[in-house]
Amino acid sequence: MAGPVKFQGPCKSLASVRVEGTLQALVEPEKLKSQDGWVVFQNIDGLTVSGGGTFDGQGSIA
């Protein structure tokens, strides 16, 4: 992943995100200091996150 991502509503219809692979956080957490987080879903009613993918925050490395 190149950097943080933010999905921000409101949305006029239902929203869905399908993750099939691995979303991997940056190894340098200091690059997120000015951000709300690594992956942010904000003000989205009826959001569905599905798929067989993984959110890898790289906790042991970062």
Coordinates of N, CA and C in Angstrom, one line a residue, residues 18-23 52-55:
R18 N -14.8 -4.7 -1.1 CA -14.5 -6.1 -1.1 C -12.9 -6.2 -1.1
V19 N -12.4 -6.9 -0.2 CA -10.9 -7.1 -0.1 C -10.6 -8.5 -0.4
E20 N -9.9 -8.7 -1.5 CA -9.5 -10.1 -1.9 C -8.0 -10.4 -1.6
G21 N -7.2 -9.4 -1.5 CA -5.8 -9.6 -1.3 C -5.4 -9.2 0.1
T22 N -4.2 -8.8 0.3 CA -3.7 -8.3 1.6 C -3.4 -6.8 1.4
L23 N -4.1 -6.0 2.3 CA -3.8 -4.6 2.4 C -2.8 -4.5 3.5
G52 N -12.2 -12.3 1.2 CA -11.3 -13.2 1.9 C -10.0 -12.6 2.2
G53 N -9.9 -11.3 2.0 CA -8.6 -10.6 2.2 C -8.3 -10.3 3.6
T54 N -7.1 -9.7 3.8 CA -6.6 -9.4 5.1 C -6.1 -7.9 5.2
F55 N -6.4 -7.3 6.4 CA -5.8 -6.0 6.7 C -4.6 -6.4 7.6

